[in-house]
Short mmCIF file of C-alpha atoms and ligand atoms in Angstrom, two decimals:
data_model
loop_
_atom_site.label_atom_id
_atom_site.label_comp_id
_atom_site.label_asym_id
_atom_site.label_seq_id
_atom_site.Cartn_x
_atom_site.Cartn_y
_atom_site.Cartn_z
CA UNK D 1 109.40 112.21 84.60
CA UNK D 2 113.05 111.91 83.63
CA UNK D 3 115.44 110.63 86.25
CA UNK D 4 119.13 111.21 86.83
CA UNK D 5 121.02 107.98 87.11
CA UNK D 6 123.25 107.33 90.07
CA UNK D 7 126.27 105.04 90.41
CA UNK D 8 125.23 101.94 92.29
CA UNK D 9 122.19 99.82 92.92
CA UNK D 10 121.74 97.30 95.70
CA UNK D 11 120.56 94.13 93.98
CA UNK D 12 119.96 90.75 95.68
CA UNK D 13 122.40 91.36 98.49
CA UNK D 14 125.23 93.39 96.95
CA UNK D 15 125.94 96.69 95.27
CA UNK D 16 126.33 96.58 91.50
CA UNK D 17 127.04 99.38 89.01
CA UNK D 18 123.88 101.14 87.73
CA UNK D 19 124.29 99.52 84.28
CA UNK D 20 124.11 96.04 85.81
CA UNK D 21 120.69 96.55 87.33
CA UNK D 22 119.09 94.34 84.66
CA UNK D 23 116.80 91.31 84.54
CA UNK D 24 115.90 88.49 82.16
CA UNK D 25 112.88 88.90 79.88
CA UNK D 26 111.17 85.98 81.61
CA UNK D 27 111.14 87.86 84.92
CA UNK D 28 107.74 86.83 86.27
CA UNK D 29 106.71 90.26 87.59
CA UNK D 30 107.34 91.81 84.20
CA UNK D 31 104.58 89.61 82.76
CA UNK D 32 101.99 89.47 85.52
CA UNK D 33 102.61 92.45 87.82
CA UNK D 34 102.95 90.57 91.12
CA UNK D 35 105.58 92.62 92.88
CA UNK D 36 105.68 95.34 95.53
CA UNK D 37 107.61 98.53 96.00
CA UNK D 38 108.13 101.58 98.17
CA UNK D 39 108.83 105.23 97.55
CA UNK D 40 110.92 106.92 100.23
CA UNK D 41 112.54 110.34 100.46
CA UNK D 42 115.74 111.54 102.07
CA UNK D 43 116.05 115.24 102.90
CA UNK D 44 118.96 117.46 103.82
CA UNK D 45 118.28 118.87 107.26
CA UNK D 46 118.93 122.45 108.31
CA UNK D 47 121.86 121.34 110.49
CA UNK D 48 123.65 119.91 107.43
CA UNK D 49 122.90 116.26 108.16
CA UNK D 50 120.70 114.14 105.90
CA UNK D 51 117.83 111.99 107.06
CA UNK D 52 115.53 109.41 105.52
CA UNK D 53 111.95 110.27 106.40
CA UNK D 54 109.96 107.62 108.29
CA UNK D 55 112.19 104.81 107.07
CA UNK D 56 110.96 102.05 109.45
CA UNK D 57 107.34 102.81 108.50
CA UNK D 58 108.13 102.54 104.78
CA UNK D 59 110.01 99.27 105.23
CA UNK D 60 107.22 97.92 107.43
CA UNK D 61 104.71 98.75 104.69
CA UNK D 62 106.92 96.98 102.13
CA UNK D 63 106.76 93.81 104.24
CA UNK D 64 102.99 94.16 104.72
CA UNK D 65 102.58 94.62 100.95
CA UNK D 66 104.66 91.47 100.35
CA UNK D 67 102.70 89.52 102.95
CA UNK D 68 99.40 90.48 101.34
CA UNK D 69 100.73 89.06 98.04
CA UNK D 70 102.26 85.99 99.76
CA UNK D 71 105.79 86.96 98.80
CA UNK D 72 108.51 86.25 101.30
CA UNK D 73 111.28 88.86 101.36
CA UNK D 74 114.51 86.91 101.95
CA UNK D 75 116.08 89.57 104.22
CA UNK D 76 115.17 90.89 107.65
CA UNK D 77 113.54 94.33 107.74
CA UNK D 78 116.42 95.81 109.74
CA UNK D 79 118.81 94.87 106.92
CA UNK D 80 116.70 96.58 104.28
CA UNK D 81 116.54 99.71 106.44
CA UNK D 82 120.37 99.73 106.54
CA UNK D 83 120.52 99.06 102.80
CA UNK D 84 118.43 102.18 102.11
CA UNK D 85 120.89 104.28 104.12
CA UNK D 86 123.89 102.56 102.47
CA UNK D 87 122.47 103.12 98.97
CA UNK D 88 122.34 106.86 99.62
CA UNK D 89 125.84 106.83 101.11
CA UNK D 90 127.53 104.90 98.28
CA UNK D 91 125.91 107.22 95.76
CA UNK D 92 127.00 110.26 97.79
CA UNK D 93 123.42 111.53 97.87
CA UNK D 94 122.52 114.06 100.54
CA UNK D 95 118.89 113.96 99.43
CA UNK D 96 116.74 112.15 96.93
CA UNK D 97 114.20 109.43 96.32
CA UNK D 98 114.69 105.76 97.19
CA UNK D 99 112.83 102.91 95.51
CA UNK D 100 112.94 99.46 97.12
CA UNK D 101 111.48 96.89 94.69
CA UNK D 102 110.54 93.28 95.45
CA UNK D 103 109.74 91.10 92.45
CA UNK D 104 109.57 87.51 91.22
CA UNK D 105 112.51 86.54 89.06
CA UNK D 106 112.61 84.17 86.12
CA UNK D 107 111.97 80.46 86.46
CA UNK D 108 108.52 79.05 85.89
CA UNK D 109 106.02 80.92 83.76
CA UNK D 110 102.28 80.76 84.26
CA UNK D 111 100.26 81.78 87.26
CA UNK D 112 101.67 79.43 89.88
CA UNK D 113 105.28 80.55 90.24
CA UNK D 114 106.31 78.16 93.00
CA UNK D 115 110.09 78.32 92.82
CA UNK D 116 110.77 81.66 91.20
CA UNK D 117 113.19 83.61 93.39
CA UNK D 118 111.95 86.68 95.25
CA UNK D 119 114.43 89.34 94.17
CA UNK D 120 115.04 92.64 95.90
CA UNK D 121 116.57 95.85 94.61
CA UNK D 122 117.06 99.28 96.18
CA UNK D 123 117.58 102.11 93.73
CA UNK D 124 118.09 105.79 94.59
CA UNK D 125 118.08 108.86 92.39
CA UNK D 126 117.61 112.63 92.73
CA UNK D 127 113.95 113.64 92.34
CA UNK D 128 112.46 117.10 92.76
CA UNK D 129 108.86 118.10 93.46
CA UNK D 130 106.71 115.41 91.76
CA UNK D 131 103.86 117.76 90.88
CA UNK D 132 106.18 120.72 90.31
CA UNK D 133 107.59 123.49 92.51
CA UNK D 134 104.88 125.78 91.22
CA UNK D 135 102.26 123.23 92.19
CA UNK D 136 103.52 123.21 95.78
CA UNK D 137 102.99 126.97 95.96
CA UNK D 138 100.07 127.74 93.68
CA UNK D 139 98.20 124.47 93.78
CA UNK D 140 97.35 122.07 90.97
CA UNK D 141 94.30 121.30 88.85
CA UNK D 142 92.77 117.88 89.51
CA UNK D 143 90.12 115.96 87.64
CA UNK D 144 88.12 112.92 88.62
CA UNK D 145 89.04 110.13 86.25
CA UNK D 146 86.53 107.89 84.49
CA UNK D 147 88.56 104.95 85.88
CA UNK D 148 87.39 103.60 89.25
CA UNK D 149 89.87 102.80 92.04
CA UNK D 150 90.24 99.11 92.83
CA UNK D 151 87.85 97.33 95.15
CA UNK D 152 89.77 95.60 97.97
CA UNK D 153 88.40 92.26 96.75
CA UNK D 154 89.67 92.88 93.23
CA UNK D 155 93.15 94.14 93.89
CA UNK D 156 94.01 94.72 97.50
CA UNK D 157 94.69 98.42 97.93
CA UNK D 158 96.69 98.17 101.18
CA UNK D 159 99.52 96.60 99.22
CA UNK D 160 101.73 98.85 97.12
CA UNK D 161 101.55 96.34 94.29
CA UNK D 162 103.35 96.94 90.99
CA UNK D 163 100.36 95.89 88.85
CA UNK D 164 98.03 98.21 90.78
CA UNK D 165 99.63 101.15 89.03
CA UNK D 166 98.13 100.23 85.66
CA UNK D 167 94.93 101.75 87.07
CA UNK D 168 96.84 104.84 88.24
CA UNK D 169 98.62 105.29 84.92
CA UNK D 170 95.40 105.02 82.92
CA UNK D 171 93.76 107.62 85.14
CA UNK D 172 96.73 109.97 85.10
CA UNK D 173 97.13 109.72 81.33
CA UNK D 174 93.44 110.35 80.80
CA UNK D 175 93.31 113.61 82.75
CA UNK D 176 96.73 115.01 81.86
CA UNK D 177 95.82 114.61 78.19
CA UNK D 178 92.88 116.91 78.91
CA UNK D 179 95.24 119.45 80.43
CA UNK D 180 94.84 118.68 84.15
CA UNK D 181 97.74 117.96 86.50
CA UNK D 182 96.54 114.97 88.48
CA UNK D 183 93.79 112.33 88.50
CA UNK D 184 91.48 111.72 91.42
CA UNK D 185 89.66 108.42 91.57
CA UNK D 186 86.37 107.33 93.09
CA UNK D 187 85.95 103.92 94.72
CA UNK D 188 83.45 101.31 93.55
CA UNK D 189 80.80 102.89 95.80
CA UNK D 190 81.35 106.20 94.04
CA UNK D 191 83.04 107.88 97.01
CA UNK D 192 86.31 109.82 96.73
CA UNK D 193 89.21 107.37 97.15
CA UNK D 194 92.64 108.77 96.31
CA UNK D 195 94.68 110.35 93.53
CA UNK D 196 96.84 108.29 91.16
CA UNK D 197 99.75 108.39 93.63
CA UNK D 198 98.52 110.51 96.53
CA UNK D 199 95.97 110.56 99.33
CA UNK D 200 93.43 113.37 99.42
CA UNK D 201 92.29 115.79 102.14
CA UNK D 202 89.67 118.55 102.24
CA UNK D 203 88.97 121.38 104.66
CA UNK D 204 85.52 122.74 105.45
CA UNK D 205 84.84 125.18 108.27
CA UNK D 206 88.21 124.48 109.85
CA UNK D 207 87.72 120.69 109.97
CA UNK D 208 90.12 118.45 108.07
CA UNK D 209 88.50 115.47 106.33
CA UNK D 210 90.02 112.52 104.53
CA UNK D 211 88.55 109.23 103.24
CA UNK D 212 88.86 106.18 105.52
CA UNK D 213 91.41 103.48 104.65
CA UNK D 214 88.82 101.12 103.11
CA UNK D 215 90.01 101.13 99.49
CA UNK D 216 93.14 103.27 99.52
CA UNK D 217 96.82 103.00 100.27
CA UNK D 218 97.66 103.71 103.89
CA UNK D 219 99.79 106.74 103.09
CA UNK D 220 102.64 107.59 105.39
CA UNK D 221 102.41 111.30 104.49
CA UNK D 222 98.68 111.04 105.23
CA UNK D 223 99.55 109.75 108.68
CA UNK D 224 102.04 112.63 109.21
CA UNK D 225 99.49 115.23 108.21
CA UNK D 226 96.82 113.77 110.49
CA UNK D 227 99.26 113.80 113.42
CA UNK D 228 100.55 117.31 112.66
CA UNK D 229 97.00 118.64 112.39
CA UNK D 230 95.92 117.07 115.70
CA UNK D 231 99.02 118.49 117.40
CA UNK D 232 97.84 121.90 116.28
CA UNK D 233 94.37 121.31 117.68
CA UNK D 234 92.79 120.93 114.23
CA UNK D 235 89.91 118.46 114.15
CA UNK D 236 90.56 115.56 111.77
CA UNK D 237 87.79 113.23 110.57
CA UNK D 238 88.25 110.08 108.50
CA UNK D 239 84.96 109.83 106.68
CA UNK D 240 83.60 108.96 103.24
CA UNK D 241 83.64 112.05 100.99
CA UNK D 242 81.48 112.63 97.92
CA UNK D 243 82.72 114.44 94.83
CA UNK D 244 80.32 117.35 95.33
CA UNK D 245 81.58 117.73 98.88
CA UNK D 246 85.01 118.32 97.38
CA UNK D 247 83.62 120.93 94.97
CA UNK D 248 82.28 122.88 97.95
CA UNK D 249 85.43 122.53 100.08
CA UNK D 250 87.33 125.55 101.40
CA UNK D 251 90.62 123.78 100.66
CA UNK D 252 91.77 120.50 99.07
CA UNK D 253 95.26 119.04 99.05
CA UNK D 254 97.09 115.83 98.16
CA UNK D 255 99.72 114.03 100.22
CA UNK D 256 102.38 111.56 99.13
CA UNK D 257 106.07 110.85 99.48
CA UNK D 258 106.71 112.06 95.93
CA UNK D 259 104.06 114.83 95.90
CA UNK D 260 104.68 115.85 99.56
CA UNK D 261 101.81 118.23 100.51
CA UNK D 262 100.45 119.69 97.28
CA UNK D 263 97.51 122.12 97.30
CA UNK D 264 94.69 121.50 94.81
CA UNK D 265 93.26 124.71 93.46
CA UNK D 266 90.67 123.20 91.14
CA UNK D 267 88.64 119.98 91.02
CA UNK D 268 86.66 119.22 87.84
CA UNK D 269 86.87 122.88 86.76
CA UNK D 270 85.42 124.14 90.05
CA UNK D 271 87.72 126.60 91.80
CA UNK D 272 88.44 125.44 95.33
CA UNK D 273 88.25 128.22 97.91
CA UNK D 274 90.01 131.28 96.58
CA UNK D 275 91.83 129.25 93.89
CA UNK D 276 95.14 129.44 95.74
CA UNK D 277 96.91 127.51 98.50
CA UNK D 278 94.54 127.71 101.49
CA UNK D 279 95.65 128.83 104.98
CA UNK D 280 95.29 125.43 106.64
CA UNK D 281 97.05 123.73 103.73
CA UNK D 282 99.89 126.23 104.13
CA UNK D 283 100.13 125.59 107.87
CA UNK D 284 100.25 121.80 107.39
CA UNK D 285 102.59 122.01 104.42
CA UNK D 286 105.01 124.14 106.47
CA UNK D 287 104.73 121.79 109.43
CA UNK D 288 105.47 118.86 107.10
CA UNK D 289 108.54 120.55 105.57
CA UNK D 290 109.73 121.57 109.05
CA UNK D 291 109.52 117.92 110.12
CA UNK D 292 111.33 116.48 107.09
CA UNK D 293 114.10 119.08 107.38
CA UNK D 294 114.60 118.38 111.08
CA UNK D 295 113.44 121.80 112.25
CA UNK D 296 111.22 120.40 115.01
CA UNK D 297 112.85 118.29 117.71
CA UNK D 298 109.42 116.81 118.44
CA UNK D 299 109.47 114.92 115.16
CA UNK D 300 113.08 113.79 115.22
CA UNK D 301 111.90 110.21 115.73
CA UNK D 302 110.63 110.39 112.13
CA UNK D 303 114.19 110.83 110.87
CA UNK D 304 116.83 108.16 110.23
CA UNK D 305 120.09 110.05 109.85
CA UNK D 306 122.66 108.94 107.28
N1 LIG E 1 98.06 106.44 97.29
C1 LIG E 1 98.74 105.88 96.27
C2 LIG E 1 97.99 105.12 95.24
C3 LIG E 1 100.14 106.01 96.21
O1 LIG E 1 100.83 105.46 95.20
C4 LIG E 1 100.81 106.77 97.19
C5 LIG E 1 102.31 106.94 97.12
N2 LIG E 1 102.99 105.93 97.79
C6 LIG E 1 100.05 107.34 98.22
C7 LIG E 1 98.67 107.15 98.23
C8 LIG E 1 100.70 108.15 99.31
O2 LIG E 1 101.45 107.32 100.17
P1 LIG E 1 102.75 107.84 100.92
O3 LIG E 1 102.37 109.11 101.60
O4 LIG E 1 103.09 106.76 101.87
O5 LIG E 1 103.79 108.05 99.89
#
């Protein structure tokens, strides 16, 4: 998806013009994929202010991702939280997407990069609905990819690791080439894991189900949806889900910072429910958008105002 460039990038401790956000070709992460990142959104609230959604949770996950990969981020978490806010301010962005990236710079090559610097960048740009505005309303068509999601002992899925996304890209390319909108992946046991960049939920007889965290990313939108559902008295179960259980679901939807809450109207050519956004999906999607736009005082703790 094309992006619109902004003016400044925070890079290793200072703001630099967009054009100077460059690295050397021997940047270690470029070769071997050991790096971590986050995807965060800032929304304009109904009262005219702007707020970053669940900023401390995203930064905390960035540090957990780095810890899993034994990378030490050379800044305190509180500083990176401020940097995210500053990056939006200096670029005069009232809303948009923010990408913190932690990577190994150039120095030694090979697989034991002892002294390569851990470099940190925060980049922000405007980004609309990841799976399309129409997708948010009408739902999208998903297909289970022939690529399996990583096993935790192959490539630890709790870390938002740069190299992990090779698997996601292969899956997404495979199914979009066939005309579908998004790829779902099964884990090594054959159970439903997650989509290429989203967590997955299903509804059956009023109960909301989602796969446990075993081999998936611990999605922050997933956490929001679980909390919002429980607040509304909806039963939520984290349980392994089979592909045929999805086919027979009343509703299916994906959650992610980029994709927000996107209904799925078809899985593997089976129409889900009535083939449109389901009622529970609509309720939770509205509750999610109310929270991000600051319409519910109850969820104001999820907002970091600019
Ligand atoms: N799974 C994967 C593989 C992802 O890339 C993402 C996006 N970060 C998610 C799930 C959803 O996570 P979140 O809601 O925190 O964006």
